[in-house]
């Protein structure tokens, strides 16, 4: 099938909301998930475990979408190798080749997270991670850079933002756009896992800071915007979709610094 929008993680949460939005605006959807997605008019269902590179290769043989939204992800309650496989290797193996085959007007959006800001892993180490081509290489990277599942989630999302920006840079010459969105906490099934992997307090504090958690359709709307022609002059960006969470944190940090006053040099 050589048109339509490929949506990964289409069975639940943000991906399912995006499918609804795309169908409502008249797009055909290739709905990919490891669990079954209800077939309906305008939707072609692709069942694929993104933890399996061979299954990804089989999908690449079958589809050639005009646009792709990589929404699927696993939380930090999963083992670190699984987190890196689904959240980093899968988009590299799936979205990378699809973007490379797109012509002018093509676009891709990946879904990262504000959790990316929790990772202190530097770009050169992220680039090593992004250079892994199979799970054995990921395991080797993990051996050199030990991560818990929760830490792997944060680092994977940071790596995904970087990958997206670099992929966008390569795609500009072909008229193809690549962007990411970074949601804050959103009311979907994965949020219960985040409560366990990131801690109840952090998740509750985010809602207290901006008044509530996000809704899946609010993130889907941002993805749909970036995928479509209204975003024709936007590429290589990461769009936070978090009700202003990062802005509040920045404002509070600035206020704290002002309150502390200027630091005096000892020399
Ligand atoms: P969700 O749990 O509702 O949906 C995730 C989907 O990904 C599920 O349909 C699941 O079956 C699919 N998936 C997981 N592993 C897969 C695999 N190996 N192969 C194929 N499909 C697989 O969660 P939600 O919220 O819709 O998550 C979507 C994306 O948003 C994820 O990448 C997540 O990391 C990200 N995100 C979510 C936030 C939230 O609070 N809900 C916050 C920040 C980012």
PDB file of C-alpha atoms and ligand atoms in Angstrom:
ATOM      1  CA  UNK A   1       0.000   0.000   0.000  1.00  0.00           C
ATOM      2  CA  UNK A   2       1.720   3.207  -1.103  1.00  0.00           C
ATOM      3  CA  UNK A   3      -0.346   5.898   0.531  1.00  0.00           C
ATOM      4  CA  UNK A   4      -2.065   6.764   3.749  1.00  0.00           C
ATOM      5  CA  UNK A   5      -0.632   7.471   7.145  1.00  0.00           C
ATOM      6  CA  UNK A   6       1.105   4.726   9.104  1.00  0.00           C
ATOM      7  CA  UNK A   7       0.333   5.021  12.829  1.00  0.00           C
ATOM      8  CA  UNK A   8       2.212   2.779  15.250  1.00  0.00           C
ATOM      9  CA  UNK A   9       0.731   2.136  18.677  1.00  0.00           C
ATOM     10  CA  UNK A  10      -2.678   2.512  17.017  1.00  0.00           C
ATOM     11  CA  UNK A  11      -4.572   0.193  19.378  1.00  0.00           C
ATOM     12  CA  UNK A  12      -4.572   2.417  22.454  1.00  0.00           C
ATOM     13  CA  UNK A  13      -4.197   5.868  23.959  1.00  0.00           C
ATOM     14  CA  UNK A  14      -2.580   8.558  21.825  1.00  0.00           C
ATOM     15  CA  UNK A  15      -2.234   6.328  18.756  1.00  0.00           C
ATOM     16  CA  UNK A  16      -5.928   5.374  18.840  1.00  0.00           C
ATOM     17  CA  UNK A  17      -6.916   9.038  19.231  1.00  0.00           C
ATOM     18  CA  UNK A  18      -4.702   9.918  16.256  1.00  0.00           C
ATOM     19  CA  UNK A  19      -6.378   7.253  14.104  1.00  0.00           C
ATOM     20  CA  UNK A  20      -9.763   8.845  14.886  1.00  0.00           C
ATOM     21  CA  UNK A  21      -8.503  12.296  13.984  1.00  0.00           C
ATOM     22  CA  UNK A  22      -6.902  11.197  10.722  1.00  0.00           C
ATOM     23  CA  UNK A  23     -10.023   9.299   9.636  1.00  0.00           C
ATOM     24  CA  UNK A  24     -12.148  12.353  10.460  1.00  0.00           C
ATOM     25  CA  UNK A  25     -10.013  14.514   8.166  1.00  0.00           C
ATOM     26  CA  UNK A  26     -10.245  11.960   5.365  1.00  0.00           C
ATOM     27  CA  UNK A  27      -6.889  10.195   5.551  1.00  0.00           C
ATOM     28  CA  UNK A  28      -6.464   6.451   5.022  1.00  0.00           C
ATOM     29  CA  UNK A  29      -4.690   4.873   7.984  1.00  0.00           C
ATOM     30  CA  UNK A  30      -2.296   1.946   8.264  1.00  0.00           C
ATOM     31  CA  UNK A  31      -2.835   1.029  11.906  1.00  0.00           C
ATOM     32  CA  UNK A  32       0.112  -0.887  13.374  1.00  0.00           C
ATOM     33  CA  UNK A  33       0.233  -2.437  16.826  1.00  0.00           C
ATOM     34  CA  UNK A  34       1.361  -5.658  18.477  1.00  0.00           C
ATOM     35  CA  UNK A  35      -2.207  -6.181  19.695  1.00  0.00           C
ATOM     36  CA  UNK A  36      -5.186  -6.264  17.374  1.00  0.00           C
ATOM     37  CA  UNK A  37      -6.754  -3.072  16.088  1.00  0.00           C
ATOM     38  CA  UNK A  38     -10.430  -3.223  15.073  1.00  0.00           C
ATOM     39  CA  UNK A  39     -10.688  -3.246  11.266  1.00  0.00           C
ATOM     40  CA  UNK A  40     -12.985  -0.555   9.826  1.00  0.00           C
ATOM     41  CA  UNK A  41     -13.406   1.420   6.626  1.00  0.00           C
ATOM     42  CA  UNK A  42     -10.336   3.499   5.849  1.00  0.00           C
ATOM     43  CA  UNK A  43      -8.096   1.445   8.154  1.00  0.00           C
ATOM     44  CA  UNK A  44      -5.647  -1.258   7.111  1.00  0.00           C
ATOM     45  CA  UNK A  45      -4.508  -3.232  10.139  1.00  0.00           C
ATOM     46  CA  UNK A  46      -0.879  -4.319  10.514  1.00  0.00           C
ATOM     47  CA  UNK A  47      -0.127  -6.575  13.472  1.00  0.00           C
ATOM     48  CA  UNK A  48       3.575  -6.267  14.276  1.00  0.00           C
ATOM     49  CA  UNK A  49       5.729  -6.596  17.377  1.00  0.00           C
ATOM     50  CA  UNK A  50       8.127  -3.665  17.140  1.00  0.00           C
ATOM     51  CA  UNK A  51      10.509  -5.503  19.479  1.00  0.00           C
ATOM     52  CA  UNK A  52      11.173  -7.910  16.581  1.00  0.00           C
ATOM     53  CA  UNK A  53      13.424  -6.448  13.847  1.00  0.00           C
ATOM     54  CA  UNK A  54      12.386  -9.242  11.436  1.00  0.00           C
ATOM     55  CA  UNK A  55       8.731  -8.249  11.850  1.00  0.00           C
ATOM     56  CA  UNK A  56       9.676  -4.621  11.136  1.00  0.00           C
ATOM     57  CA  UNK A  57      11.486  -5.715   7.960  1.00  0.00           C
ATOM     58  CA  UNK A  58       8.334  -7.559   6.853  1.00  0.00           C
ATOM     59  CA  UNK A  59       6.261  -4.395   7.357  1.00  0.00           C
ATOM     60  CA  UNK A  60       8.773  -2.389   5.320  1.00  0.00           C
ATOM     61  CA  UNK A  61       8.270  -4.843   2.447  1.00  0.00           C
ATOM     62  CA  UNK A  62       4.499  -4.224   2.537  1.00  0.00           C
ATOM     63  CA  UNK A  63       3.968  -0.515   3.060  1.00  0.00           C
ATOM     64  CA  UNK A  64       5.096   2.777   1.607  1.00  0.00           C
ATOM     65  CA  UNK A  65       3.044   5.417   3.418  1.00  0.00           C
ATOM     66  CA  UNK A  66       2.936   9.102   2.552  1.00  0.00           C
ATOM     67  CA  UNK A  67       3.370   9.917   6.237  1.00  0.00           C
ATOM     68  CA  UNK A  68       4.215   8.060   9.429  1.00  0.00           C
ATOM     69  CA  UNK A  69       3.486   8.701  13.093  1.00  0.00           C
ATOM     70  CA  UNK A  70       5.565   6.550  15.398  1.00  0.00           C
ATOM     71  CA  UNK A  71       3.537   6.599  18.597  1.00  0.00           C
ATOM     72  CA  UNK A  72       4.158   3.129  20.084  1.00  0.00           C
ATOM     73  CA  UNK A  73       6.272   2.937  23.185  1.00  0.00           C
ATOM     74  CA  UNK A  74       6.873   0.870  26.294  1.00  0.00           C
ATOM     75  CA  UNK A  75       7.327   2.296  29.810  1.00  0.00           C
ATOM     76  CA  UNK A  76      10.267   1.966  32.195  1.00  0.00           C
ATOM     77  CA  UNK A  77       8.570  -0.897  34.033  1.00  0.00           C
ATOM     78  CA  UNK A  78       9.813  -3.097  31.155  1.00  0.00           C
ATOM     79  CA  UNK A  79      13.402  -4.445  31.176  1.00  0.00           C
ATOM     80  CA  UNK A  80      15.915  -1.869  29.881  1.00  0.00           C
ATOM     81  CA  UNK A  81      16.740  -3.892  26.754  1.00  0.00           C
ATOM     82  CA  UNK A  82      13.039  -4.032  25.822  1.00  0.00           C
ATOM     83  CA  UNK A  83      12.692  -0.300  26.437  1.00  0.00           C
ATOM     84  CA  UNK A  84      15.618   0.504  24.153  1.00  0.00           C
ATOM     85  CA  UNK A  85      14.491  -2.008  21.529  1.00  0.00           C
ATOM     86  CA  UNK A  86      10.946  -0.657  21.177  1.00  0.00           C
ATOM     87  CA  UNK A  87      11.605   3.013  21.923  1.00  0.00           C
ATOM     88  CA  UNK A  88      14.872   3.507  20.002  1.00  0.00           C
ATOM     89  CA  UNK A  89      15.758   0.614  17.686  1.00  0.00           C
ATOM     90  CA  UNK A  90      12.218   0.245  16.302  1.00  0.00           C
ATOM     91  CA  UNK A  91      11.865   3.858  15.123  1.00  0.00           C
ATOM     92  CA  UNK A  92      15.391   3.763  13.674  1.00  0.00           C
ATOM     93  CA  UNK A  93      14.633   0.535  11.768  1.00  0.00           C
ATOM     94  CA  UNK A  94      11.072   1.463  10.748  1.00  0.00           C
ATOM     95  CA  UNK A  95      10.758   5.228  10.445  1.00  0.00           C
ATOM     96  CA  UNK A  96      14.301   5.685   9.082  1.00  0.00           C
ATOM     97  CA  UNK A  97      13.783   3.634   5.891  1.00  0.00           C
ATOM     98  CA  UNK A  98      10.239   4.971   5.396  1.00  0.00           C
ATOM     99  CA  UNK A  99      11.483   8.558   5.560  1.00  0.00           C
ATOM    100  CA  UNK A 100      14.341   7.699   3.187  1.00  0.00           C
ATOM    101  CA  UNK A 101      11.794   6.463   0.620  1.00  0.00           C
ATOM    102  CA  UNK A 102       9.465   9.467   0.902  1.00  0.00           C
ATOM    103  CA  UNK A 103       9.233  12.094  -1.789  1.00  0.00           C
ATOM    104  CA  UNK A 104       8.436  15.815  -1.492  1.00  0.00           C
ATOM    105  CA  UNK A 105       5.559  16.456   0.918  1.00  0.00           C
ATOM    106  CA  UNK A 106       6.300  13.360   2.997  1.00  0.00           C
ATOM    107  CA  UNK A 107       6.387  13.741   6.735  1.00  0.00           C
ATOM    108  CA  UNK A 108       7.047  11.802   9.906  1.00  0.00           C
ATOM    109  CA  UNK A 109       6.375  12.459  13.567  1.00  0.00           C
ATOM    110  CA  UNK A 110       7.835  10.532  16.482  1.00  0.00           C
ATOM    111  CA  UNK A 111       6.514  10.582  20.035  1.00  0.00           C
ATOM    112  CA  UNK A 112       9.117  11.301  22.693  1.00  0.00           C
ATOM    113  CA  UNK A 113       8.340  12.565  26.210  1.00  0.00           C
ATOM    114  CA  UNK A 114       9.164  15.349  28.660  1.00  0.00           C
ATOM    115  CA  UNK A 115      10.900  12.484  30.506  1.00  0.00           C
ATOM    116  CA  UNK A 116      13.728  13.012  27.999  1.00  0.00           C
ATOM    117  CA  UNK A 117      14.777  15.962  30.172  1.00  0.00           C
ATOM    118  CA  UNK A 118      15.497  13.560  33.050  1.00  0.00           C
ATOM    119  CA  UNK A 119      18.350  11.872  31.168  1.00  0.00           C
ATOM    120  CA  UNK A 120      21.845  13.340  31.502  1.00  0.00           C
ATOM    121  CA  UNK A 121      23.335  11.071  28.831  1.00  0.00           C
ATOM    122  CA  UNK A 122      25.456  13.263  26.492  1.00  0.00           C
ATOM    123  CA  UNK A 123      24.945  13.466  22.733  1.00  0.00           C
ATOM    124  CA  UNK A 124      28.002  11.378  21.860  1.00  0.00           C
ATOM    125  CA  UNK A 125      26.705   8.484  23.977  1.00  0.00           C
ATOM    126  CA  UNK A 126      23.209   8.927  22.518  1.00  0.00           C
ATOM    127  CA  UNK A 127      24.781   8.712  19.066  1.00  0.00           C
ATOM    128  CA  UNK A 128      26.398   5.384  20.018  1.00  0.00           C
ATOM    129  CA  UNK A 129      22.954   4.174  21.046  1.00  0.00           C
ATOM    130  CA  UNK A 130      21.385   5.437  17.838  1.00  0.00           C
ATOM    131  CA  UNK A 131      24.072   3.618  15.853  1.00  0.00           C
ATOM    132  CA  UNK A 132      22.974   0.207  17.216  1.00  0.00           C
ATOM    133  CA  UNK A 133      21.453  -1.910  14.454  1.00  0.00           C
ATOM    134  CA  UNK A 134      20.213  -4.911  16.441  1.00  0.00           C
ATOM    135  CA  UNK A 135      19.407  -6.036  19.972  1.00  0.00           C
ATOM    136  CA  UNK A 136      22.868  -7.575  20.463  1.00  0.00           C
ATOM    137  CA  UNK A 137      24.433  -4.148  19.895  1.00  0.00           C
ATOM    138  CA  UNK A 138      21.870  -2.582  22.252  1.00  0.00           C
ATOM    139  CA  UNK A 139      22.798  -5.159  24.909  1.00  0.00           C
ATOM    140  CA  UNK A 140      26.452  -4.300  24.399  1.00  0.00           C
ATOM    141  CA  UNK A 141      25.661  -0.562  24.749  1.00  0.00           C
ATOM    142  CA  UNK A 142      23.741  -1.302  27.959  1.00  0.00           C
ATOM    143  CA  UNK A 143      26.724  -3.266  29.265  1.00  0.00           C
ATOM    144  CA  UNK A 144      28.884  -0.160  28.837  1.00  0.00           C
ATOM    145  CA  UNK A 145      26.189   2.287  29.983  1.00  0.00           C
ATOM    146  CA  UNK A 146      24.096   0.501  32.648  1.00  0.00           C
ATOM    147  CA  UNK A 147      20.500   1.749  32.921  1.00  0.00           C
ATOM    148  CA  UNK A 148      17.483   0.637  34.927  1.00  0.00           C
ATOM    149  CA  UNK A 149      14.246   0.307  32.980  1.00  0.00           C
ATOM    150  CA  UNK A 150      13.134   3.756  34.153  1.00  0.00           C
ATOM    151  CA  UNK A 151      16.470   5.320  33.202  1.00  0.00           C
ATOM    152  CA  UNK A 152      16.372   3.527  29.834  1.00  0.00           C
ATOM    153  CA  UNK A 153      12.959   5.119  29.178  1.00  0.00           C
ATOM    154  CA  UNK A 154      14.286   8.641  29.822  1.00  0.00           C
ATOM    155  CA  UNK A 155      17.415   8.068  27.732  1.00  0.00           C
ATOM    156  CA  UNK A 156      15.446   6.407  24.932  1.00  0.00           C
ATOM    157  CA  UNK A 157      13.136   9.400  24.667  1.00  0.00           C
ATOM    158  CA  UNK A 158      16.102  11.799  24.677  1.00  0.00           C
ATOM    159  CA  UNK A 159      17.741   9.715  21.942  1.00  0.00           C
ATOM    160  CA  UNK A 160      14.512   9.760  19.935  1.00  0.00           C
ATOM    161  CA  UNK A 161      14.392  13.571  19.944  1.00  0.00           C
ATOM    162  CA  UNK A 162      17.993  13.645  18.747  1.00  0.00           C
ATOM    163  CA  UNK A 163      17.374  11.006  16.075  1.00  0.00           C
ATOM    164  CA  UNK A 164      14.335  12.918  14.832  1.00  0.00           C
ATOM    165  CA  UNK A 165      16.288  16.154  14.511  1.00  0.00           C
ATOM    166  CA  UNK A 166      19.170  14.468  12.680  1.00  0.00           C
ATOM    167  CA  UNK A 167      16.759  12.597  10.388  1.00  0.00           C
ATOM    168  CA  UNK A 168      15.030  15.897   9.634  1.00  0.00           C
ATOM    169  CA  UNK A 169      18.340  17.454   8.672  1.00  0.00           C
ATOM    170  CA  UNK A 170      18.996  14.688   6.163  1.00  0.00           C
ATOM    171  CA  UNK A 171      15.463  14.819   4.753  1.00  0.00           C
ATOM    172  CA  UNK A 172      15.248  18.567   4.081  1.00  0.00           C
ATOM    173  CA  UNK A 173      16.872  18.288   0.653  1.00  0.00           C
ATOM    174  CA  UNK A 174      14.132  15.851  -0.429  1.00  0.00           C
ATOM    175  CA  UNK A 175      11.277  18.049   0.788  1.00  0.00           C
ATOM    176  CA  UNK A 176      10.428  15.660   3.629  1.00  0.00           C
ATOM    177  CA  UNK A 177       9.683  16.893   7.172  1.00  0.00           C
ATOM    178  CA  UNK A 178      10.442  15.052  10.416  1.00  0.00           C
ATOM    179  CA  UNK A 179       9.394  16.288  13.860  1.00  0.00           C
ATOM    180  CA  UNK A 180       8.762  14.947  17.345  1.00  0.00           C
ATOM    181  CA  UNK A 181       6.246  15.721  20.055  1.00  0.00           C
ATOM    182  CA  UNK A 182       7.049  15.412  23.757  1.00  0.00           C
ATOM    183  CA  UNK A 183       3.963  14.889  25.900  1.00  0.00           C
ATOM    184  CA  UNK A 184       3.798  15.369  29.635  1.00  0.00           C
ATOM    185  CA  UNK A 185       1.669  12.869  31.559  1.00  0.00           C
ATOM    186  CA  UNK A 186      -1.439  11.896  29.578  1.00  0.00           C
ATOM    187  CA  UNK A 187      -4.474   9.901  30.743  1.00  0.00           C
ATOM    188  CA  UNK A 188      -3.804   6.619  28.914  1.00  0.00           C
ATOM    189  CA  UNK A 189      -3.148   3.053  30.121  1.00  0.00           C
ATOM    190  CA  UNK A 190       0.644   3.614  30.167  1.00  0.00           C
ATOM    191  CA  UNK A 191       0.262   6.248  32.926  1.00  0.00           C
ATOM    192  CA  UNK A 192      -0.202   3.527  35.569  1.00  0.00           C
ATOM    193  CA  UNK A 193       3.209   2.128  34.556  1.00  0.00           C
ATOM    194  CA  UNK A 194       4.761   5.598  34.766  1.00  0.00           C
ATOM    195  CA  UNK A 195       3.405   5.896  38.310  1.00  0.00           C
ATOM    196  CA  UNK A 196       5.381   2.773  39.172  1.00  0.00           C
ATOM    197  CA  UNK A 197       8.572   3.544  37.214  1.00  0.00           C
ATOM    198  CA  UNK A 198       8.813   7.329  37.804  1.00  0.00           C
ATOM    199  CA  UNK A 199       7.067   7.499  41.177  1.00  0.00           C
ATOM    200  CA  UNK A 200       3.573   8.605  42.203  1.00  0.00           C
ATOM    201  CA  UNK A 201       4.887  11.911  43.543  1.00  0.00           C
ATOM    202  CA  UNK A 202       6.469  13.038  40.255  1.00  0.00           C
ATOM    203  CA  UNK A 203       3.363  12.210  38.236  1.00  0.00           C
ATOM    204  CA  UNK A 204       1.031  13.894  40.743  1.00  0.00           C
ATOM    205  CA  UNK A 205       3.308  16.952  40.937  1.00  0.00           C
ATOM    206  CA  UNK A 206       3.083  17.365  37.151  1.00  0.00           C
ATOM    207  CA  UNK A 207      -0.732  17.455  37.319  1.00  0.00           C
ATOM    208  CA  UNK A 208      -0.640  19.834  40.279  1.00  0.00           C
ATOM    209  CA  UNK A 209       1.704  22.146  38.349  1.00  0.00           C
ATOM    210  CA  UNK A 210      -0.476  22.532  35.246  1.00  0.00           C
ATOM    211  CA  UNK A 211      -3.900  21.680  36.691  1.00  0.00           C
ATOM    212  CA  UNK A 212      -4.443  18.220  35.205  1.00  0.00           C
ATOM    213  CA  UNK A 213      -2.975  15.507  33.016  1.00  0.00           C
ATOM    214  CA  UNK A 214      -3.286  15.724  29.247  1.00  0.00           C
ATOM    215  CA  UNK A 215      -5.888  13.956  27.159  1.00  0.00           C
ATOM    216  CA  UNK A 216      -4.825  11.629  24.324  1.00  0.00           C
ATOM    217  CA  UNK A 217      -6.689  13.686  21.717  1.00  0.00           C
ATOM    218  CA  UNK A 218      -4.714  16.801  22.730  1.00  0.00           C
ATOM    219  CA  UNK A 219      -1.464  15.034  21.836  1.00  0.00           C
ATOM    220  CA  UNK A 220      -3.026  13.490  18.726  1.00  0.00           C
ATOM    221  CA  UNK A 221      -3.999  16.982  17.519  1.00  0.00           C
ATOM    222  CA  UNK A 222      -0.381  18.147  17.758  1.00  0.00           C
ATOM    223  CA  UNK A 223       0.842  15.065  15.880  1.00  0.00           C
ATOM    224  CA  UNK A 224      -1.801  15.506  13.174  1.00  0.00           C
ATOM    225  CA  UNK A 225      -0.817  19.168  12.777  1.00  0.00           C
ATOM    226  CA  UNK A 226       2.878  18.323  12.377  1.00  0.00           C
ATOM    227  CA  UNK A 227       2.081  15.488   9.959  1.00  0.00           C
ATOM    228  CA  UNK A 228      -0.061  17.620   7.680  1.00  0.00           C
ATOM    229  CA  UNK A 229       0.331  20.520   5.238  1.00  0.00           C
ATOM    230  CA  UNK A 230      -0.428  23.211   7.859  1.00  0.00           C
ATOM    231  CA  UNK A 231       3.058  22.473   9.226  1.00  0.00           C
ATOM    232  CA  UNK A 232       4.699  22.693   5.787  1.00  0.00           C
ATOM    233  CA  UNK A 233       7.518  24.998   7.016  1.00  0.00           C
ATOM    234  CA  UNK A 234       8.264  23.123  10.235  1.00  0.00           C
ATOM    235  CA  UNK A 235      10.890  20.414  10.426  1.00  0.00           C
ATOM    236  CA  UNK A 236      13.463  19.202  12.934  1.00  0.00           C
ATOM    237  CA  UNK A 237      11.514  20.519  15.930  1.00  0.00           C
ATOM    238  CA  UNK A 238      10.412  18.889  19.146  1.00  0.00           C
ATOM    239  CA  UNK A 239       7.000  20.189  20.220  1.00  0.00           C
ATOM    240  CA  UNK A 240       6.295  19.830  23.959  1.00  0.00           C
ATOM    241  CA  UNK A 241       2.611  19.008  24.557  1.00  0.00           C
ATOM    242  CA  UNK A 242       2.375  19.328  28.317  1.00  0.00           C
ATOM    243  CA  UNK A 243       0.137  22.246  29.261  1.00  0.00           C
ATOM    244  CA  UNK A 244       3.137  24.497  29.951  1.00  0.00           C
ATOM    245  CA  UNK A 245       4.855  22.172  32.441  1.00  0.00           C
ATOM    246  CA  UNK A 246       8.365  23.006  31.230  1.00  0.00           C
ATOM    247  CA  UNK A 247       7.548  26.731  31.177  1.00  0.00           C
ATOM    248  CA  UNK A 248       6.399  26.639  34.803  1.00  0.00           C
ATOM    249  CA  UNK A 249       9.575  24.810  35.799  1.00  0.00           C
ATOM    250  CA  UNK A 250      11.699  27.402  33.962  1.00  0.00           C
ATOM    251  CA  UNK A 251       9.813  30.289  35.573  1.00  0.00           C
ATOM    252  CA  UNK A 252      10.213  28.749  39.035  1.00  0.00           C
ATOM    253  CA  UNK A 253      13.942  28.171  38.462  1.00  0.00           C
ATOM    254  CA  UNK A 254      14.370  31.795  37.356  1.00  0.00           C
ATOM    255  CA  UNK A 255      12.441  33.002  40.419  1.00  0.00           C
ATOM    256  CA  UNK A 256      14.607  30.878  42.707  1.00  0.00           C
ATOM    257  CA  UNK A 257      17.771  32.237  41.104  1.00  0.00           C
ATOM    258  CA  UNK A 258      16.496  35.835  41.479  1.00  0.00           C
ATOM    259  CA  UNK A 259      15.581  35.226  45.116  1.00  0.00           C
ATOM    260  CA  UNK A 260      19.019  33.771  45.829  1.00  0.00           C
ATOM    261  CA  UNK A 261      20.559  36.942  44.379  1.00  0.00           C
ATOM    262  CA  UNK A 262      23.752  37.324  42.328  1.00  0.00           C
ATOM    263  CA  UNK A 263      26.595  34.987  43.199  1.00  0.00           C
ATOM    264  CA  UNK A 264      29.772  36.935  44.006  1.00  0.00           C
ATOM    265  CA  UNK A 265      33.091  35.956  42.577  1.00  0.00           C
ATOM    266  CA  UNK A 266      35.722  35.104  45.213  1.00  0.00           C
ATOM    267  CA  UNK A 267      38.557  36.497  43.111  1.00  0.00           C
TER     268      UNK A 267
HETATM  269  P1  LIG B   1      -0.694   3.299  25.539  1.00  0.00           P
HETATM  270  O1  LIG B   1      -0.165   2.266  26.462  1.00  0.00           O
HETATM  271  O2  LIG B   1      -2.139   3.661  25.594  1.00  0.00           O
HETATM  272  O3  LIG B   1      -0.343   2.915  24.029  1.00  0.00           O
HETATM  273  C1  LIG B   1       0.905   2.385  23.658  1.00  0.00           C
HETATM  274  C2  LIG B   1       0.671   1.512  22.449  1.00  0.00           C
HETATM  275  O4  LIG B   1       1.946   1.050  21.987  1.00  0.00           O
HETATM  276  C3  LIG B   1      -0.191   0.286  22.777  1.00  0.00           C
HETATM  277  O5  LIG B   1      -1.252   0.148  21.852  1.00  0.00           O
HETATM  278  C4  LIG B   1       0.792  -0.863  22.679  1.00  0.00           C
HETATM  279  O6  LIG B   1       0.212  -2.095  22.300  1.00  0.00           O
HETATM  280  C5  LIG B   1       1.778  -0.317  21.645  1.00  0.00           C
HETATM  281  N1  LIG B   1       3.033  -1.018  21.736  1.00  0.00           N
HETATM  282  C6  LIG B   1       3.807  -1.188  22.832  1.00  0.00           C
HETATM  283  N2  LIG B   1       4.824  -2.003  22.552  1.00  0.00           N
HETATM  284  C7  LIG B   1       4.685  -2.375  21.261  1.00  0.00           C
HETATM  285  C8  LIG B   1       5.425  -3.220  20.409  1.00  0.00           C
HETATM  286  N3  LIG B   1       6.490  -3.911  20.843  1.00  0.00           N
HETATM  287  N4  LIG B   1       5.024  -3.377  19.131  1.00  0.00           N
HETATM  288  C9  LIG B   1       3.918  -2.699  18.675  1.00  0.00           C
HETATM  289  N5  LIG B   1       3.171  -1.903  19.451  1.00  0.00           N
HETATM  290  C10 LIG B   1       3.561  -1.742  20.721  1.00  0.00           C
HETATM  291  O7  LIG B   1       0.183   4.592  25.828  1.00  0.00           O
HETATM  292  P2  LIG B   1       0.167   6.040  25.161  1.00  0.00           P
HETATM  293  O8  LIG B   1       0.082   7.025  26.219  1.00  0.00           O
HETATM  294  O9  LIG B   1      -0.763   6.114  24.027  1.00  0.00           O
HETATM  295  O10 LIG B   1       1.670   6.096  24.616  1.00  0.00           O
HETATM  296  C11 LIG B   1       1.987   6.486  23.322  1.00  0.00           C
HETATM  297  C12 LIG B   1       3.367   7.096  23.302  1.00  0.00           C
HETATM  298  O11 LIG B   1       3.355   8.289  24.079  1.00  0.00           O
HETATM  299  C13 LIG B   1       4.465   6.208  23.889  1.00  0.00           C
HETATM  300  O12 LIG B   1       5.594   6.291  23.061  1.00  0.00           O
HETATM  301  C14 LIG B   1       4.744   6.842  25.243  1.00  0.00           C
HETATM  302  O13 LIG B   1       6.062   6.617  25.659  1.00  0.00           O
HETATM  303  C15 LIG B   1       4.480   8.296  24.924  1.00  0.00           C
HETATM  304  N6  LIG B   1       4.184   9.110  26.083  1.00  0.00           N
HETATM  305  C16 LIG B   1       3.052   8.886  26.831  1.00  0.00           C
HETATM  306  C17 LIG B   1       2.792   9.666  27.921  1.00  0.00           C
HETATM  307  C18 LIG B   1       1.616   9.416  28.804  1.00  0.00           C
HETATM  308  O14 LIG B   1       1.590   9.917  29.946  1.00  0.00           O
HETATM  309  N7  LIG B   1       0.609   8.670  28.363  1.00  0.00           N
HETATM  310  C19 LIG B   1       3.693  10.767  28.327  1.00  0.00           C
HETATM  311  C20 LIG B   1       4.827  10.938  27.449  1.00  0.00           C
HETATM  312  C21 LIG B   1       5.046  10.140  26.386  1.00  0.00           C
END
